[in-house]
Amino acid sequence: DAGVTQSPTHLIKTRGQQVTLRCSPISGHKSVSWYQQVLGQGPQFIFQYYEKEERGRGNFPDRFSARQFPNYSSELNVNALLLGDSALYLCASSLLWDMNTEAFFGQGTRLTVV
Amino acid sequence: SQQGEEDPQALSIQEGENATMNCSYKTSINNLQWYRQNSGRGLVHLILIRSNEREKHSGRLRVTLDTSKKSSSLLITASRAADTASYFCATDLDSNYQLIWGAGTKLIIKP
């Protein structure tokens, strides 16, 4: 079985640009969560989607948005990029919407904003 | 905001020794999870311990949970070079839809 796949693996963008990151969950998983991890810190929760609906949103500005498609894949969009958006963006899928089950993570997208 | 805080921030031991990492958290939880991360890539789930459990084992890993002290520990026995990684604890909140993470413990196993 394929694990959680994220694309692209690396990305370099210029300040002010927009970026779209993609995630395919494990087959059968209906929940996708997005996390931002700045170097040297733990992940910070951005969004959770379950059955194509937003279940939760972290403390991130409106420049961050996401959606989940009928096949449960997901996209994270970030507009008007800032240098501080440089980070590893992680996608996690799980069977259920609540966090009482194991979350499976992709390898992440390393975003560098210059 | 961070819920969990790992201690120590960094740990360097000889191969074959045991490694112990601690995690403290602030609010009541339903469960606490430990993850491993190699070289800033994806996180790998190690163990989930529920709030009504006190100890859990998985291979060379042992996790304890003390809800009265709001703390957990991860013990890796007979460490190997491949255990070199960062280890994170993550807890859920009442909202249940997100994991709150600590800053991690960086573990280095010296050959």
PDB file of C-alpha atoms in Angstrom:
ATOM      1  CA  ASP A   1       0.000   0.000   0.000  1.00  0.00           C
ATOM      2  CA  ALA A   2       1.221   3.473  -0.843  1.00  0.00           C
ATOM      3  CA  GLY A   3       1.748   5.762   2.082  1.00  0.00           C
ATOM      4  CA  VAL A   4       0.906   9.443   2.217  1.00  0.00           C
ATOM      5  CA  THR A   5       2.380  11.175  -0.798  1.00  0.00           C
ATOM      6  CA  GLN A   6       3.158  14.866  -1.024  1.00  0.00           C
ATOM      7  CA  SER A   7       4.249  16.942  -3.968  1.00  0.00           C
ATOM      8  CA  PRO A   8       6.456  18.663  -4.713  1.00  0.00           C
ATOM      9  CA  THR A   9       9.244  17.626  -2.332  1.00  0.00           C
ATOM     10  CA  HIS A  10      11.065  20.926  -2.617  1.00  0.00           C
ATOM     11  CA  LEU A  11       9.950  24.344  -3.782  1.00  0.00           C
ATOM     12  CA  ILE A  12      11.564  27.767  -4.002  1.00  0.00           C
ATOM     13  CA  LYS A  13       9.299  30.779  -4.319  1.00  0.00           C
ATOM     14  CA  THR A  14       9.715  34.536  -4.231  1.00  0.00           C
ATOM     15  CA  ARG A  15       8.072  36.791  -1.677  1.00  0.00           C
ATOM     16  CA  GLY A  16       4.557  37.753  -2.743  1.00  0.00           C
ATOM     17  CA  GLN A  17       4.033  34.671  -4.886  1.00  0.00           C
ATOM     18  CA  GLN A  18       1.436  32.000  -4.344  1.00  0.00           C
ATOM     19  CA  VAL A  19       2.061  28.294  -3.823  1.00  0.00           C
ATOM     20  CA  THR A  20      -0.030  25.128  -3.935  1.00  0.00           C
ATOM     21  CA  LEU A  21       1.035  21.983  -2.119  1.00  0.00           C
ATOM     22  CA  ARG A  22      -0.592  18.624  -2.738  1.00  0.00           C
ATOM     23  CA  CYS A  23      -1.265  15.574  -0.608  1.00  0.00           C
ATOM     24  CA  SER A  24      -2.685  12.147  -1.336  1.00  0.00           C
ATOM     25  CA  PRO A  25      -3.761  10.234   1.777  1.00  0.00           C
ATOM     26  CA  ILE A  26      -3.536   6.542   2.376  1.00  0.00           C
ATOM     27  CA  SER A  27      -6.277   4.671   0.560  1.00  0.00           C
ATOM     28  CA  GLY A  28      -9.369   4.512   2.753  1.00  0.00           C
ATOM     29  CA  HIS A  29      -8.356   7.452   4.937  1.00  0.00           C
ATOM     30  CA  LYS A  30     -10.859  10.266   4.874  1.00  0.00           C
ATOM     31  CA  SER A  31      -9.047  12.711   7.139  1.00  0.00           C
ATOM     32  CA  VAL A  32      -6.205  14.949   5.995  1.00  0.00           C
ATOM     33  CA  SER A  33      -4.379  17.389   8.233  1.00  0.00           C
ATOM     34  CA  TRP A  34      -1.756  19.973   7.354  1.00  0.00           C
ATOM     35  CA  TYR A  35       1.080  21.065   9.621  1.00  0.00           C
ATOM     36  CA  GLN A  36       3.853  23.633   9.292  1.00  0.00           C
ATOM     37  CA  GLN A  37       7.217  22.822  10.816  1.00  0.00           C
ATOM     38  CA  VAL A  38       9.815  25.545  11.111  1.00  0.00           C
ATOM     39  CA  LEU A  39      13.401  24.371  11.526  1.00  0.00           C
ATOM     40  CA  GLY A  40      14.141  23.352  15.079  1.00  0.00           C
ATOM     41  CA  GLN A  41      10.521  23.397  16.219  1.00  0.00           C
ATOM     42  CA  GLY A  42       7.656  20.971  16.435  1.00  0.00           C
ATOM     43  CA  PRO A  43       4.867  20.951  13.844  1.00  0.00           C
ATOM     44  CA  GLN A  44       2.116  23.561  14.093  1.00  0.00           C
ATOM     45  CA  PHE A  45      -1.421  22.628  13.107  1.00  0.00           C
ATOM     46  CA  ILE A  46      -2.839  24.482  10.090  1.00  0.00           C
ATOM     47  CA  PHE A  47      -5.987  22.638   8.915  1.00  0.00           C
ATOM     48  CA  GLN A  48      -7.909  19.423   9.190  1.00  0.00           C
ATOM     49  CA  TYR A  49     -10.338  18.192   6.569  1.00  0.00           C
ATOM     50  CA  TYR A  50     -12.642  15.229   6.964  1.00  0.00           C
ATOM     51  CA  GLU A  51     -15.091  14.059   4.328  1.00  0.00           C
ATOM     52  CA  LYS A  52     -14.312  17.201   2.304  1.00  0.00           C
ATOM     53  CA  GLU A  53     -15.299  19.535   5.117  1.00  0.00           C
ATOM     54  CA  GLU A  54     -13.004  21.712   7.187  1.00  0.00           C
ATOM     55  CA  ARG A  55     -13.012  20.351  10.736  1.00  0.00           C
ATOM     56  CA  GLY A  56     -10.472  22.618  12.280  1.00  0.00           C
ATOM     57  CA  ARG A  57      -8.169  25.503  11.621  1.00  0.00           C
ATOM     58  CA  GLY A  58      -5.055  26.560  13.486  1.00  0.00           C
ATOM     59  CA  ASN A  59      -3.810  30.028  14.232  1.00  0.00           C
ATOM     60  CA  PHE A  60      -2.717  30.938  10.718  1.00  0.00           C
ATOM     61  CA  PRO A  61      -3.650  33.986   8.637  1.00  0.00           C
ATOM     62  CA  ASP A  62      -6.229  33.933   5.878  1.00  0.00           C
ATOM     63  CA  ARG A  63      -3.411  33.718   3.353  1.00  0.00           C
ATOM     64  CA  PHE A  64      -3.505  30.010   4.118  1.00  0.00           C
ATOM     65  CA  SER A  65      -6.360  28.009   2.646  1.00  0.00           C
ATOM     66  CA  ALA A  66      -7.002  24.393   1.837  1.00  0.00           C
ATOM     67  CA  ARG A  67      -9.516  22.059   0.329  1.00  0.00           C
ATOM     68  CA  GLN A  68     -10.213  18.355   0.070  1.00  0.00           C
ATOM     69  CA  PHE A  69     -11.397  16.676  -3.090  1.00  0.00           C
ATOM     70  CA  PRO A  70     -13.931  13.834  -3.549  1.00  0.00           C
ATOM     71  CA  ASN A  71     -11.054  11.335  -3.713  1.00  0.00           C
ATOM     72  CA  TYR A  72      -9.878  12.718  -0.307  1.00  0.00           C
ATOM     73  CA  SER A  73      -6.689  14.224  -1.697  1.00  0.00           C
ATOM     74  CA  SER A  74      -5.997  17.727  -0.507  1.00  0.00           C
ATOM     75  CA  GLU A  75      -4.324  20.963  -1.505  1.00  0.00           C
ATOM     76  CA  LEU A  76      -2.841  23.640   0.714  1.00  0.00           C
ATOM     77  CA  ASN A  77      -2.611  27.109  -0.798  1.00  0.00           C
ATOM     78  CA  VAL A  78      -0.569  29.968   0.551  1.00  0.00           C
ATOM     79  CA  ASN A  79      -0.937  33.429  -0.983  1.00  0.00           C
ATOM     80  CA  ALA A  80       1.299  36.473  -0.721  1.00  0.00           C
ATOM     81  CA  LEU A  81       4.248  34.448   0.539  1.00  0.00           C
ATOM     82  CA  LEU A  82       6.435  35.878   3.270  1.00  0.00           C
ATOM     83  CA  LEU A  83       9.970  34.909   4.190  1.00  0.00           C
ATOM     84  CA  GLY A  84       8.550  33.490   7.423  1.00  0.00           C
ATOM     85  CA  ASP A  85       6.507  30.960   5.471  1.00  0.00           C
ATOM     86  CA  SER A  86       9.708  29.053   4.747  1.00  0.00           C
ATOM     87  CA  ALA A  87       9.194  25.712   6.424  1.00  0.00           C
ATOM     88  CA  LEU A  88       8.526  22.021   5.999  1.00  0.00           C
ATOM     89  CA  TYR A  89       4.840  21.472   5.267  1.00  0.00           C
ATOM     90  CA  LEU A  90       3.587  18.115   6.411  1.00  0.00           C
ATOM     91  CA  CYS A  91       0.423  16.312   5.459  1.00  0.00           C
ATOM     92  CA  ALA A  92      -1.035  13.609   7.675  1.00  0.00           C
ATOM     93  CA  SER A  93      -3.845  11.204   6.964  1.00  0.00           C
ATOM     94  CA  SER A  94      -5.876   9.190   9.407  1.00  0.00           C
ATOM     95  CA  LEU A  95      -8.830   6.890   9.332  1.00  0.00           C
ATOM     96  CA  LEU A  96     -10.996   8.958  11.621  1.00  0.00           C
ATOM     97  CA  TRP A  97     -11.401  12.662  12.152  1.00  0.00           C
ATOM     98  CA  ASP A  98     -10.427  12.665  15.781  1.00  0.00           C
ATOM     99  CA  MET A  99      -6.864  12.356  17.035  1.00  0.00           C
ATOM    100  CA  ASN A 100      -7.452   9.156  19.002  1.00  0.00           C
ATOM    101  CA  THR A 101      -5.889   7.199  16.194  1.00  0.00           C
ATOM    102  CA  GLU A 102      -2.476   7.031  14.605  1.00  0.00           C
ATOM    103  CA  ALA A 103      -1.669   9.724  12.042  1.00  0.00           C
ATOM    104  CA  PHE A 104       0.427   8.796   9.014  1.00  0.00           C
ATOM    105  CA  PHE A 105       2.673  11.516   7.656  1.00  0.00           C
ATOM    106  CA  GLY A 106       4.067  12.179   4.226  1.00  0.00           C
ATOM    107  CA  GLN A 107       7.691  13.152   3.701  1.00  0.00           C
ATOM    108  CA  GLY A 108       6.737  16.795   3.502  1.00  0.00           C
ATOM    109  CA  THR A 109       7.265  19.680   1.099  1.00  0.00           C
ATOM    110  CA  ARG A 110      10.242  21.891   1.879  1.00  0.00           C
ATOM    111  CA  LEU A 111       9.212  25.442   0.942  1.00  0.00           C
ATOM    112  CA  THR A 112      11.835  28.141   0.728  1.00  0.00           C
ATOM    113  CA  VAL A 113      10.720  31.731   0.225  1.00  0.00           C
ATOM    114  CA  VAL A 114      13.415  34.111  -1.016  1.00  0.00           C
TER     115      VAL A 114
ATOM    116  CA  SER B   1       1.075  27.448  20.892  1.00  0.00           C
ATOM    117  CA  GLN B   2       2.866  24.385  22.199  1.00  0.00           C
ATOM    118  CA  GLN B   3       1.235  21.955  24.558  1.00  0.00           C
ATOM    119  CA  GLY B   4       4.076  19.531  25.058  1.00  0.00           C
ATOM    120  CA  GLU B   5       7.615  20.217  26.067  1.00  0.00           C
ATOM    121  CA  GLU B   6      10.286  17.579  25.659  1.00  0.00           C
ATOM    122  CA  ASP B   7      13.236  17.219  27.940  1.00  0.00           C
ATOM    123  CA  PRO B   8      16.121  17.127  27.275  1.00  0.00           C
ATOM    124  CA  GLN B   9      16.370  19.166  24.080  1.00  0.00           C
ATOM    125  CA  ALA B  10      19.318  17.045  23.001  1.00  0.00           C
ATOM    126  CA  LEU B  11      20.737  13.723  24.143  1.00  0.00           C
ATOM    127  CA  SER B  12      23.916  11.975  23.031  1.00  0.00           C
ATOM    128  CA  ILE B  13      24.627   8.413  24.197  1.00  0.00           C
ATOM    129  CA  GLN B  14      26.723   5.409  23.234  1.00  0.00           C
ATOM    130  CA  GLU B  15      25.238   2.654  21.137  1.00  0.00           C
ATOM    131  CA  GLY B  16      23.788  -0.030  23.367  1.00  0.00           C
ATOM    132  CA  GLU B  17      22.831   2.355  26.162  1.00  0.00           C
ATOM    133  CA  ASN B  18      19.257   3.256  27.064  1.00  0.00           C
ATOM    134  CA  ALA B  19      17.782   6.625  26.140  1.00  0.00           C
ATOM    135  CA  THR B  20      15.046   8.310  28.131  1.00  0.00           C
ATOM    136  CA  MET B  21      13.097  11.325  26.931  1.00  0.00           C
ATOM    137  CA  ASN B  22      10.413  13.165  28.848  1.00  0.00           C
ATOM    138  CA  CYS B  23       7.380  15.154  27.799  1.00  0.00           C
ATOM    139  CA  SER B  24       5.269  17.484  29.901  1.00  0.00           C
ATOM    140  CA  TYR B  25       1.967  18.968  28.858  1.00  0.00           C
ATOM    141  CA  LYS B  26      -0.394  21.573  30.212  1.00  0.00           C
ATOM    142  CA  THR B  27      -4.037  20.575  29.829  1.00  0.00           C
ATOM    143  CA  SER B  28      -6.061  17.386  30.130  1.00  0.00           C
ATOM    144  CA  ILE B  29      -5.725  14.985  27.234  1.00  0.00           C
ATOM    145  CA  ASN B  30      -7.404  11.954  25.721  1.00  0.00           C
ATOM    146  CA  ASN B  31      -4.153  10.485  24.478  1.00  0.00           C
ATOM    147  CA  LEU B  32      -0.483  11.192  23.993  1.00  0.00           C
ATOM    148  CA  GLN B  33       1.543  10.033  21.024  1.00  0.00           C
ATOM    149  CA  TRP B  34       5.255   9.748  20.326  1.00  0.00           C
ATOM    150  CA  TYR B  35       6.720  10.233  16.872  1.00  0.00           C
ATOM    151  CA  ARG B  36      10.192   9.985  15.361  1.00  0.00           C
ATOM    152  CA  GLN B  37      11.556  12.267  12.653  1.00  0.00           C
ATOM    153  CA  ASN B  38      14.714  11.580  10.692  1.00  0.00           C
ATOM    154  CA  SER B  39      16.645  14.496   9.208  1.00  0.00           C
ATOM    155  CA  GLY B  40      13.714  16.926   9.053  1.00  0.00           C
ATOM    156  CA  ARG B  41      11.529  14.687   6.932  1.00  0.00           C
ATOM    157  CA  GLY B  42       8.242  12.914   7.643  1.00  0.00           C
ATOM    158  CA  LEU B  43       7.153  11.846  11.092  1.00  0.00           C
ATOM    159  CA  VAL B  44       6.796   8.188  11.964  1.00  0.00           C
ATOM    160  CA  HIS B  45       4.307   7.121  14.595  1.00  0.00           C
ATOM    161  CA  LEU B  46       5.822   5.143  17.474  1.00  0.00           C
ATOM    162  CA  ILE B  47       3.234   4.687  20.207  1.00  0.00           C
ATOM    163  CA  LEU B  48      -0.159   6.058  21.242  1.00  0.00           C
ATOM    164  CA  ILE B  49      -1.029   5.869  24.937  1.00  0.00           C
ATOM    165  CA  ARG B  50      -4.500   6.743  26.147  1.00  0.00           C
ATOM    166  CA  SER B  51      -5.211   8.761  29.256  1.00  0.00           C
ATOM    167  CA  ASN B  52      -6.468   5.678  31.132  1.00  0.00           C
ATOM    168  CA  GLU B  53      -3.257   3.748  30.417  1.00  0.00           C
ATOM    169  CA  ARG B  54      -0.096   3.994  32.484  1.00  0.00           C
ATOM    170  CA  GLU B  55       2.438   2.085  30.423  1.00  0.00           C
ATOM    171  CA  LYS B  56       2.799   0.714  26.924  1.00  0.00           C
ATOM    172  CA  HIS B  57       5.489  -1.306  25.173  1.00  0.00           C
ATOM    173  CA  SER B  58       6.453  -1.741  21.542  1.00  0.00           C
ATOM    174  CA  GLY B  59       9.613  -3.676  20.827  1.00  0.00           C
ATOM    175  CA  ARG B  60      12.497  -1.732  22.408  1.00  0.00           C
ATOM    176  CA  LEU B  61      10.214   1.178  23.264  1.00  0.00           C
ATOM    177  CA  ARG B  62       8.475   1.758  26.568  1.00  0.00           C
ATOM    178  CA  VAL B  63       6.169   4.699  27.176  1.00  0.00           C
ATOM    179  CA  THR B  64       4.753   5.738  30.511  1.00  0.00           C
ATOM    180  CA  LEU B  65       2.044   8.284  31.221  1.00  0.00           C
ATOM    181  CA  ASP B  66       1.384  10.055  34.503  1.00  0.00           C
ATOM    182  CA  THR B  67      -1.752  12.145  34.112  1.00  0.00           C
ATOM    183  CA  SER B  68      -1.492  13.502  37.657  1.00  0.00           C
ATOM    184  CA  LYS B  69       1.863  15.043  36.781  1.00  0.00           C
ATOM    185  CA  LYS B  70       0.893  15.720  33.169  1.00  0.00           C
ATOM    186  CA  SER B  71       4.008  13.988  31.957  1.00  0.00           C
ATOM    187  CA  SER B  72       5.136  11.088  29.807  1.00  0.00           C
ATOM    188  CA  SER B  73       8.438   9.383  29.177  1.00  0.00           C
ATOM    189  CA  LEU B  74       9.804   7.423  26.247  1.00  0.00           C
ATOM    190  CA  LEU B  75      12.476   4.834  26.949  1.00  0.00           C
ATOM    191  CA  ILE B  76      14.483   3.297  24.108  1.00  0.00           C
ATOM    192  CA  THR B  77      16.453   0.297  25.299  1.00  0.00           C
ATOM    193  CA  ALA B  78      19.650  -1.058  23.741  1.00  0.00           C
ATOM    194  CA  SER B  79      19.976   1.921  21.418  1.00  0.00           C
ATOM    195  CA  ARG B  80      21.239   1.564  17.851  1.00  0.00           C
ATOM    196  CA  ALA B  81      22.762   4.026  15.402  1.00  0.00           C
ATOM    197  CA  ALA B  82      19.485   3.909  13.446  1.00  0.00           C
ATOM    198  CA  ASP B  83      17.696   5.396  16.459  1.00  0.00           C
ATOM    199  CA  THR B  84      19.441   8.706  15.787  1.00  0.00           C
ATOM    200  CA  ALA B  85      16.547  11.086  15.118  1.00  0.00           C
ATOM    201  CA  SER B  86      14.357  13.735  16.709  1.00  0.00           C
ATOM    202  CA  TYR B  87      11.574  12.485  18.939  1.00  0.00           C
ATOM    203  CA  PHE B  88       8.350  14.398  19.481  1.00  0.00           C
ATOM    204  CA  CYS B  89       5.421  13.993  21.797  1.00  0.00           C
ATOM    205  CA  ALA B  90       2.018  15.118  20.607  1.00  0.00           C
ATOM    206  CA  THR B  91      -1.219  15.457  22.489  1.00  0.00           C
ATOM    207  CA  ASP B  92      -4.783  16.003  21.439  1.00  0.00           C
ATOM    208  CA  LEU B  93      -6.978  18.712  22.910  1.00  0.00           C
ATOM    209  CA  ASP B  94     -10.631  18.815  23.804  1.00  0.00           C
ATOM    210  CA  SER B  95     -11.318  19.878  20.244  1.00  0.00           C
ATOM    211  CA  ASN B  96      -9.957  16.503  19.209  1.00  0.00           C
ATOM    212  CA  TYR B  97      -9.143  17.447  15.641  1.00  0.00           C
ATOM    213  CA  GLN B  98      -5.549  18.505  16.044  1.00  0.00           C
ATOM    214  CA  LEU B  99      -2.322  17.342  17.583  1.00  0.00           C
ATOM    215  CA  ILE B 100      -0.283  19.761  19.658  1.00  0.00           C
ATOM    216  CA  TRP B 101       3.449  19.141  19.516  1.00  0.00           C
ATOM    217  CA  GLY B 102       6.468  19.826  21.625  1.00  0.00           C
ATOM    218  CA  ALA B 103       9.775  21.057  20.224  1.00  0.00           C
ATOM    219  CA  GLY B 104      11.318  17.611  20.285  1.00  0.00           C
ATOM    220  CA  THR B 105      14.366  15.845  21.682  1.00  0.00           C
ATOM    221  CA  LYS B 106      17.284  15.367  19.323  1.00  0.00           C
ATOM    222  CA  LEU B 107      18.829  11.961  20.023  1.00  0.00           C
ATOM    223  CA  ILE B 108      22.292  11.072  18.755  1.00  0.00           C
ATOM    224  CA  ILE B 109      23.588   7.527  19.119  1.00  0.00           C
ATOM    225  CA  LYS B 110      27.373   7.335  18.951  1.00  0.00           C
ATOM    226  CA  PRO B 111      28.890   4.110  17.553  1.00  0.00           C
TER     227      PRO B 111
END
